[in-house]
């Protein structure tokens, strides 16, 4: 199991900053990949939208669900991976956690290193 850890405040920034040109599906980000003209598609000049899923309040609700449902599973597998009970009927899984901060290339390198 591989956990890619990103602080919640960074997840909120990344998701709530997304903007979409509805007709084409082209995506932008207000901070990381802004359009040439604010809130306008670079090709058509048509307005960009923020999807309901990308609204800050929606992202926060999704993170609450993560804390309630997913985080306990991560903790379970992390603890199981550290188990060295010789009488266990199943071999413990491999578990690694890496930082999800940085460039795509940096994160990819961390993933491959963790999976070696």
GROMACS .gro file of C-alpha atoms in nm:
model
  116
    1UNK     CA    1   0.000   0.000   0.000
    2UNK     CA    2   0.129   0.344  -0.088
    3UNK     CA    3  -0.002   0.657   0.080
    4UNK     CA    4   0.062   0.986  -0.096
    5UNK     CA    5   0.032   1.239   0.184
    6UNK     CA    6  -0.081   1.592   0.099
    7UNK     CA    7  -0.179   1.839   0.373
    8UNK     CA    8  -0.549   1.922   0.366
    9UNK     CA    9  -0.487   2.294   0.317
   10UNK     CA   10  -0.288   2.212   0.001
   11UNK     CA   11  -0.565   1.983  -0.127
   12UNK     CA   12  -0.816   2.263  -0.079
   13UNK     CA   13  -0.595   2.510  -0.269
   14UNK     CA   14  -0.536   2.264  -0.554
   15UNK     CA   15  -0.899   2.163  -0.596
   16UNK     CA   16  -1.078   2.491  -0.528
   17UNK     CA   17  -0.853   2.674  -0.776
   18UNK     CA   18  -0.957   2.461  -1.073
   19UNK     CA   19  -1.154   2.622  -1.353
   20UNK     CA   20  -1.302   2.452  -1.659
   21UNK     CA   21  -1.413   2.557  -2.005
   22UNK     CA   22  -1.742   2.367  -2.012
   23UNK     CA   23  -1.768   2.318  -2.389
   24UNK     CA   24  -1.418   2.177  -2.443
   25UNK     CA   25  -1.322   2.044  -2.101
   26UNK     CA   26  -0.998   2.247  -2.100
   27UNK     CA   27  -0.883   2.297  -1.743
   28UNK     CA   28  -0.698   2.578  -1.575
   29UNK     CA   29  -0.591   2.662  -1.223
   30UNK     CA   30  -0.607   3.016  -1.089
   31UNK     CA   31  -0.262   2.979  -0.931
   32UNK     CA   32  -0.073   2.698  -1.107
   33UNK     CA   33  -0.201   2.724  -1.466
   34UNK     CA   34  -0.402   3.045  -1.502
   35UNK     CA   35  -0.572   3.145  -1.827
   36UNK     CA   36  -0.420   3.439  -2.015
   37UNK     CA   37  -0.726   3.647  -1.926
   38UNK     CA   38  -0.881   3.586  -1.585
   39UNK     CA   39  -1.188   3.358  -1.599
   40UNK     CA   40  -1.174   3.327  -1.981
   41UNK     CA   41  -1.080   3.029  -2.195
   42UNK     CA   42  -0.753   3.090  -2.382
   43UNK     CA   43  -0.890   2.961  -2.714
   44UNK     CA   44  -1.247   3.090  -2.730
   45UNK     CA   45  -1.258   3.369  -2.471
   46UNK     CA   46  -1.570   3.208  -2.327
   47UNK     CA   47  -1.621   3.212  -1.950
   48UNK     CA   48  -1.468   2.945  -1.729
   49UNK     CA   49  -1.668   2.773  -1.459
   50UNK     CA   50  -1.587   2.627  -1.121
   51UNK     CA   51  -1.747   2.283  -1.092
   52UNK     CA   52  -1.956   2.216  -0.783
   53UNK     CA   53  -1.707   1.941  -0.687
   54UNK     CA   54  -1.430   2.202  -0.679
   55UNK     CA   55  -1.606   2.444  -0.444
   56UNK     CA   56  -1.411   2.485  -0.121
   57UNK     CA   57  -1.704   2.372   0.096
   58UNK     CA   58  -1.747   2.057  -0.114
   59UNK     CA   59  -1.376   1.977  -0.092
   60UNK     CA   60  -1.388   2.019   0.285
   61UNK     CA   61  -1.683   1.777   0.308
   62UNK     CA   62  -1.494   1.523   0.096
   63UNK     CA   63  -1.196   1.555   0.330
   64UNK     CA   64  -1.426   1.492   0.628
   65UNK     CA   65  -1.538   1.169   0.459
   66UNK     CA   66  -1.172   1.079   0.402
   67UNK     CA   67  -1.097   1.128   0.773
   68UNK     CA   68  -1.396   0.917   0.875
   69UNK     CA   69  -1.367   0.634   0.621
   70UNK     CA   70  -1.026   0.619   0.456
   71UNK     CA   71  -0.780   0.732   0.720
   72UNK     CA   72  -0.874   0.444   0.956
   73UNK     CA   73  -0.796   0.197   0.676
   74UNK     CA   74  -0.459   0.359   0.615
   75UNK     CA   75  -0.379   0.339   0.986
   76UNK     CA   76  -0.489  -0.026   0.993
   77UNK     CA   77  -0.265  -0.126   0.701
   78UNK     CA   78   0.024   0.080   0.836
   79UNK     CA   79   0.005  -0.100   1.172
   80UNK     CA   80  -0.041  -0.440   1.007
   81UNK     CA   81   0.265  -0.381   0.787
   82UNK     CA   82   0.473  -0.336   1.104
   83UNK     CA   83   0.348  -0.662   1.252
   84UNK     CA   84   0.608  -0.935   1.293
   85UNK     CA   85   0.386  -1.203   1.444
   86UNK     CA   86   0.533  -1.534   1.318
   87UNK     CA   87   0.201  -1.707   1.385
   88UNK     CA   88  -0.001  -1.472   1.165
   89UNK     CA   89  -0.185  -1.658   0.891
   90UNK     CA   90  -0.113  -1.389   0.634
   91UNK     CA   91   0.206  -1.206   0.556
   92UNK     CA   92   0.172  -0.835   0.638
   93UNK     CA   93   0.144  -0.599   0.343
   94UNK     CA   94   0.414  -0.356   0.244
   95UNK     CA   95   0.326  -0.001   0.339
   96UNK     CA   96   0.498   0.323   0.248
   97UNK     CA   97   0.400   0.686   0.286
   98UNK     CA   98   0.546   0.960   0.069
   99UNK     CA   99   0.498   1.334   0.045
  100UNK     CA  100   0.263   1.450  -0.228
  101UNK     CA  101   0.417   1.796  -0.234
  102UNK     CA  102   0.644   1.900  -0.518
  103UNK     CA  103   0.649   1.865  -0.893
  104UNK     CA  104   0.501   1.570  -1.080
  105UNK     CA  105   0.854   1.446  -1.153
  106UNK     CA  106   0.954   1.469  -0.785
  107UNK     CA  107   0.645   1.281  -0.669
  108UNK     CA  108   0.687   1.018  -0.943
  109UNK     CA  109   1.046   0.960  -0.828
  110UNK     CA  110   0.926   0.916  -0.468
  111UNK     CA  111   0.662   0.668  -0.580
  112UNK     CA  112   0.915   0.456  -0.771
  113UNK     CA  113   1.163   0.470  -0.482
  114UNK     CA  114   0.894   0.359  -0.236
  115UNK     CA  115   0.791   0.069  -0.459
  116UNK     CA  116   1.143  -0.074  -0.496
   0.00000   0.00000   0.00000
